[in-house]
mmCIF file of C-alpha atoms in Angstrom:
data_model
loop_
_atom_site.group_PDB
_atom_site.id
_atom_site.type_symbol
_atom_site.label_atom_id
_atom_site.label_comp_id
_atom_site.label_asym_id
_atom_site.label_seq_id
_atom_site.Cartn_x
_atom_site.Cartn_y
_atom_site.Cartn_z
ATOM 1 C CA MET A 238 -19.556 33.922 25.120
ATOM 2 C CA LEU A 239 -21.565 34.131 21.203
ATOM 3 C CA ASP A 240 -19.472 32.680 20.311
ATOM 4 C CA VAL A 241 -18.953 29.621 22.595
ATOM 5 C CA ALA A 242 -23.344 29.479 22.215
ATOM 6 C CA ALA A 243 -22.682 30.059 18.233
ATOM 7 C CA ASP A 244 -20.529 26.762 18.383
ATOM 8 C CA THR A 245 -23.051 23.803 20.804
ATOM 9 C CA LEU A 246 -26.292 25.869 19.654
ATOM 10 C CA GLN A 247 -26.406 26.169 15.703
ATOM 11 C CA VAL A 248 -25.768 23.717 13.174
ATOM 12 C CA LYS A 249 -22.815 24.336 10.419
ATOM 13 C CA LYS A 250 -23.872 21.943 7.801
ATOM 14 C CA PRO A 251 -20.649 22.321 5.222
ATOM 15 C CA ILE A 252 -17.968 22.399 8.239
ATOM 16 C CA ASP A 253 -19.360 19.065 9.230
ATOM 17 C CA ALA A 254 -19.330 18.144 5.720
ATOM 18 C CA MET A 255 -15.475 18.468 5.591
ATOM 19 C CA SER A 256 -14.004 14.667 5.434
ATOM 20 C CA ALA A 257 -10.437 15.662 3.839
ATOM 21 C CA TYR A 258 -7.133 17.707 4.903
ATOM 22 C CA LEU A 259 -4.608 17.968 3.707
ATOM 23 C CA SER A 260 -0.995 19.236 3.576
ATOM 24 C CA GLY A 261 0.549 20.794 0.821
ATOM 25 C CA PHE A 262 2.431 23.981 -0.646
ATOM 26 C CA HIS A 263 1.262 27.058 -3.569
ATOM 27 C CA PHE A 264 3.336 29.484 -5.130
ATOM 28 C CA TYR A 265 1.477 32.932 -6.595
ATOM 29 C CA ALA A 266 1.019 31.972 -10.440
ATOM 30 C CA ASP A 267 3.083 34.938 -11.416
ATOM 31 C CA ASP A 268 5.823 34.441 -8.637
ATOM 32 C CA LEU A 269 7.147 31.074 -8.184
ATOM 33 C CA GLY A 270 10.153 33.131 -5.417
ATOM 34 C CA ARG A 271 6.457 33.316 -3.015
ATOM 35 C CA GLN A 272 6.027 30.025 -2.190
ATOM 36 C CA VAL A 273 3.368 29.530 0.941
ATOM 37 C CA GLU A 274 1.539 26.572 3.165
ATOM 38 C CA ALA A 275 -0.636 25.539 2.052
ATOM 39 C CA ASN A 276 -3.668 23.201 5.091
ATOM 40 C CA HIS A 277 -6.347 21.925 2.681
ATOM 41 C CA PHE A 278 -9.834 20.791 4.071
ATOM 42 C CA CYS A 279 -11.663 19.404 1.711
ATOM 43 C CA THR A 280 -15.125 18.667 1.127
ATOM 44 C CA HIS A 281 -16.731 15.774 -1.680
ATOM 45 C CA LEU A 282 -19.379 17.157 -3.090
ATOM 46 C CA SER A 283 -19.452 14.672 -6.107
ATOM 47 C CA GLU A 284 -17.865 11.896 -8.522
ATOM 48 C CA GLY A 285 -14.509 14.246 -9.640
ATOM 49 C CA PHE A 286 -15.690 16.968 -7.613
ATOM 50 C CA HIS A 287 -14.151 18.436 -4.518
ATOM 51 C CA GLN A 288 -14.124 21.641 -2.942
ATOM 52 C CA CYS A 289 -10.763 23.104 -0.093
ATOM 53 C CA VAL A 290 -10.617 25.331 1.827
ATOM 54 C CA ILE A 291 -6.852 27.123 3.392
ATOM 55 C CA TYR A 292 -5.304 27.576 5.982
ATOM 56 C CA GLU A 293 -2.073 28.338 7.012
ATOM 57 C CA ALA A 294 -1.718 25.908 9.401
ATOM 58 C CA ASN A 295 -4.003 23.172 10.926
ATOM 59 C CA GLN A 296 -4.687 25.415 14.456
ATOM 60 C CA LYS A 297 -7.844 27.583 15.969
ATOM 61 C CA ASN A 298 -6.537 30.203 14.949
ATOM 62 C CA ALA A 299 -4.788 29.236 11.706
ATOM 63 C CA ARG A 300 -5.619 32.605 9.070
ATOM 64 C CA LEU A 301 -8.283 31.763 6.020
ATOM 65 C CA ILE A 302 -6.024 32.346 3.495
ATOM 66 C CA GLY A 303 -8.026 30.855 0.148
ATOM 67 C CA ILE A 304 -9.846 28.719 -1.772
ATOM 68 C CA GLU A 305 -9.501 25.588 -3.540
ATOM 69 C CA TYR A 306 -11.537 23.107 -6.526
ATOM 70 C CA ILE A 307 -10.256 20.259 -7.452
ATOM 71 C CA VAL A 308 -12.372 18.157 -10.538
ATOM 72 C CA SER A 309 -10.972 14.969 -12.293
ATOM 73 C CA GLU A 310 -8.534 14.172 -15.367
ATOM 74 C CA LYS A 311 -12.265 13.801 -17.168
ATOM 75 C CA ILE A 312 -13.905 16.922 -15.734
ATOM 76 C CA PHE A 313 -10.705 19.453 -16.935
ATOM 77 C CA ARG A 314 -10.522 17.411 -20.521
ATOM 78 C CA THR A 315 -13.731 19.600 -20.964
ATOM 79 C CA LEU A 316 -12.923 23.015 -19.748
ATOM 80 C CA PRO A 317 -12.503 25.515 -22.467
ATOM 81 C CA GLU A 318 -9.186 26.384 -23.406
ATOM 82 C CA GLU A 319 -9.261 30.118 -21.424
ATOM 83 C CA GLU A 320 -9.954 27.995 -18.368
ATOM 84 C CA LYS A 321 -7.553 25.278 -17.889
ATOM 85 C CA LYS A 322 -5.400 28.228 -17.879
ATOM 86 C CA LEU A 323 -6.249 28.988 -13.914
ATOM 87 C CA TRP A 324 -5.362 25.197 -13.581
ATOM 88 C CA HIS A 325 -2.919 23.592 -12.215
ATOM 89 C CA SER A 326 -2.259 19.299 -12.059
ATOM 90 C CA HIS A 327 -1.736 17.175 -9.159
ATOM 91 C CA HIS A 328 1.035 14.655 -10.647
ATOM 92 C CA TYR A 329 4.464 15.869 -8.585
ATOM 93 C CA GLU A 330 3.126 16.959 -6.030
ATOM 94 C CA VAL A 331 1.378 13.565 -5.243
ATOM 95 C CA LYS A 332 4.405 11.180 -6.588
ATOM 96 C CA SER A 333 7.399 13.612 -4.668
ATOM 97 C CA GLY A 334 4.722 13.119 -1.000
ATOM 98 C CA MET A 335 4.435 16.977 -0.927
ATOM 99 C CA LEU A 336 1.466 16.942 -0.453
ATOM 100 C CA VAL A 337 0.062 14.926 2.559
ATOM 101 C CA ALA A 338 -3.303 13.258 4.339
ATOM 102 C CA PRO A 339 -1.843 13.843 8.067
ATOM 103 C CA GLY A 340 -2.775 11.663 10.151
ATOM 104 C CA VAL A 341 -4.051 9.237 7.495
ATOM 105 C CA PRO A 342 -2.820 5.734 7.629
ATOM 106 C CA ASP A 343 -0.696 4.443 4.683
ATOM 107 C CA MET A 344 -3.158 2.224 3.281
ATOM 108 C CA GLY A 345 -5.684 4.834 2.930
ATOM 109 C CA GLU A 346 -3.405 7.799 2.420
ATOM 110 C CA HIS A 347 -1.844 5.763 -0.491
ATOM 111 C CA ALA A 348 -5.523 4.798 -1.997
ATOM 112 C CA PHE A 349 -5.835 8.454 -1.541
ATOM 113 C CA MET A 350 -2.919 9.858 -3.865
ATOM 114 C CA ALA A 351 -3.041 7.800 -6.350
ATOM 115 C CA ASP A 352 -6.720 8.700 -6.736
ATOM 116 C CA LEU A 353 -4.977 12.060 -6.562
ATOM 117 C CA VAL A 354 -2.411 12.299 -9.063
ATOM 118 C CA THR A 355 -4.689 12.853 -12.028
ATOM 119 C CA THR A 356 -6.730 15.523 -10.685
ATOM 120 C CA TYR A 357 -6.398 19.128 -11.865
ATOM 121 C CA GLY A 358 -6.803 22.485 -9.253
ATOM 122 C CA LYS A 359 -7.954 25.921 -9.054
ATOM 123 C CA THR A 360 -6.706 27.901 -6.011
ATOM 124 C CA TRP A 361 -7.487 31.358 -4.920
ATOM 125 C CA HIS A 362 -5.704 32.303 -1.821
ATOM 126 C CA THR A 363 -7.556 36.098 -0.494
ATOM 127 C CA TRP A 364 -4.549 36.573 1.835
ATOM 128 C CA GLN A 365 -0.962 37.534 0.978
ATOM 129 C CA ILE A 366 0.239 36.664 4.456
ATOM 130 C CA ASP A 367 4.027 35.998 2.989
ATOM 131 C CA ARG A 368 3.162 40.156 3.003
ATOM 132 C CA ASP A 369 0.454 41.630 5.048
ATOM 133 C CA ASN A 370 0.500 39.675 8.178
ATOM 134 C CA GLU A 371 -2.164 41.662 10.227
ATOM 135 C CA LEU A 372 -5.262 41.555 7.421
ATOM 136 C CA PRO A 373 -5.542 40.248 4.115
ATOM 137 C CA LEU A 374 -5.294 43.247 2.262
ATOM 138 C CA GLY A 375 -5.079 43.841 -1.815
ATOM 139 C CA ILE A 376 -6.906 40.846 -4.285
ATOM 140 C CA PRO A 377 -7.434 37.000 -4.747
ATOM 141 C CA GLN A 378 -4.421 35.974 -6.707
ATOM 142 C CA LEU A 379 -3.985 33.013 -8.384
ATOM 143 C CA MET A 380 -2.106 30.423 -7.382
ATOM 144 C CA MET A 381 -0.343 27.982 -8.784
ATOM 145 C CA GLY A 382 1.616 23.856 -8.160
ATOM 146 C CA PHE A 383 5.089 22.722 -8.300
ATOM 147 C CA THR A 384 6.041 20.079 -11.029
ATOM 148 C CA LYS A 385 9.714 18.911 -10.858
ATOM 149 C CA ASP A 386 12.799 19.487 -8.809
ATOM 150 C CA GLY A 387 13.780 21.864 -7.411
ATOM 151 C CA GLN A 388 10.815 24.506 -7.416
ATOM 152 C CA ILE A 389 10.102 24.787 -3.870
ATOM 153 C CA ARG A 390 12.165 26.257 -0.776
ATOM 154 C CA GLN A 391 13.519 22.828 0.481
ATOM 155 C CA SER A 392 13.127 24.670 4.337
ATOM 156 C CA LEU A 393 9.957 25.182 3.408
ATOM 157 C CA LEU A 394 10.231 21.178 3.462
ATOM 158 C CA ASP A 395 11.682 20.656 6.553
ATOM 159 C CA ASP A 396 9.398 22.889 8.723
ATOM 160 C CA ARG A 397 6.673 20.876 7.572
ATOM 161 C CA ASP A 398 8.344 17.627 8.405
ATOM 162 C CA ARG A 399 9.054 18.100 11.508
ATOM 163 C CA ARG A 400 6.053 19.630 12.821
ATOM 164 C CA PHE A 401 4.445 16.487 11.880
ATOM 165 C CA ASP A 402 6.940 14.560 11.944
ATOM 166 C CA ILE A 403 6.416 12.617 8.274
ATOM 167 C CA SER A 404 9.631 12.795 5.988
ATOM 168 C CA THR A 405 8.777 14.184 2.831
ATOM 169 C CA ARG A 406 11.463 11.456 0.945
ATOM 170 C CA SER A 407 9.853 8.123 2.886
ATOM 171 C CA GLU A 408 5.752 9.362 0.509
ATOM 172 C CA LYS A 409 7.788 9.722 -2.296
ATOM 173 C CA GLU A 410 9.171 6.471 -2.166
ATOM 174 C CA ASN A 411 6.082 4.858 -0.880
ATOM 175 C CA ARG A 412 3.901 6.368 -4.202
ATOM 176 C CA ALA A 413 7.014 4.904 -6.475
ATOM 177 C CA ASP A 414 4.212 3.034 -8.028
ATOM 178 C CA ILE A 415 1.521 5.059 -8.257
ATOM 179 C CA PRO A 416 2.334 5.360 -12.080
ATOM 180 C CA THR A 417 2.402 9.359 -13.135
ATOM 181 C CA PRO A 418 -0.071 10.387 -15.706
ATOM 182 C CA GLN A 419 0.104 12.163 -19.173
ATOM 183 C CA ILE A 420 -0.843 16.042 -18.093
ATOM 184 C CA VAL A 421 -3.775 16.850 -20.472
ATOM 185 C CA ALA A 422 -2.434 20.022 -22.433
ATOM 186 C CA GLY A 423 -3.370 22.926 -21.154
ATOM 187 C CA ALA A 424 -3.035 23.027 -17.400
ATOM 188 C CA ASN A 425 0.286 24.569 -15.862
ATOM 189 C CA THR A 426 0.581 27.144 -17.593
ATOM 190 C CA TRP A 427 2.667 29.724 -16.073
ATOM 191 C CA GLN A 428 5.291 26.795 -17.032
ATOM 192 C CA GLY A 429 5.656 28.582 -20.640
ATOM 193 C CA GLY A 430 6.840 31.905 -19.351
ATOM 194 C CA THR A 431 3.644 33.762 -18.701
ATOM 195 C CA THR A 432 0.185 33.306 -16.063
ATOM 196 C CA PRO A 433 -3.141 34.390 -15.497
ATOM 197 C CA GLN A 434 -3.260 37.227 -13.177
ATOM 198 C CA LEU A 435 -5.670 39.379 -11.410
ATOM 199 C CA GLN A 436 -5.163 43.131 -11.006
ATOM 200 C CA LEU A 437 -7.665 45.342 -9.962
ATOM 201 C CA VAL A 438 -9.447 47.862 -12.432
ATOM 202 C CA GLN A 439 -12.151 50.946 -11.720
ATOM 203 C CA MET A 440 -15.537 49.321 -13.793
ATOM 204 C CA PRO A 441 -18.515 51.646 -14.732
ATOM 205 C CA VAL A 442 -21.431 50.267 -13.215
ATOM 206 C CA LYS A 443 -24.518 48.640 -14.337
ATOM 207 C CA ASN A 444 -28.230 48.819 -12.980
ATOM 208 C CA PRO A 445 -27.857 51.738 -10.822
ATOM 209 C CA ALA A 446 -30.374 51.939 -8.086
ATOM 210 C CA GLN A 447 -32.497 55.006 -9.529
#
């Protein structure tokens, strides 16, 4: 009853501002073998900047598993070198057809993807659903995006395509005319064999209450 009352009476402006839904996939930055589906619900805050919440699925009972910030190439170029290591490019996700906007007509989706192909994302997953189904245990983990054929498990793509009644191959063909951008140095650092990742450490408490 409380949920019904809240849904009827409360204003939820940040939620209402989410204007884009994207279905894609991520992998843990330090383990390409750990791959999960990521359903993004995004707000376009300003020119060149989106913020997204990520769910395991597009269903009422879906678990909230993370967040992603998306910036334009122009903004990404201004980031410090250490910061760039946390970000991944979207060029392959777009060009391969892996990233889709379910329900959007082809023309609209094509225009959307033409804008996204040059962007960069920083993604943290707060629920390791591939290991812990019941609760979001542990600490947030840095995630990355795929950059070439053969990296993602085909079964993940096939399952997503079947549920959404789409074809990743057809999406790829429809986007063949979208230019592939030159990737800015500093992104996708995992490809070099090492990557940032969070670990839990004990820290002294600063300014403790008296």
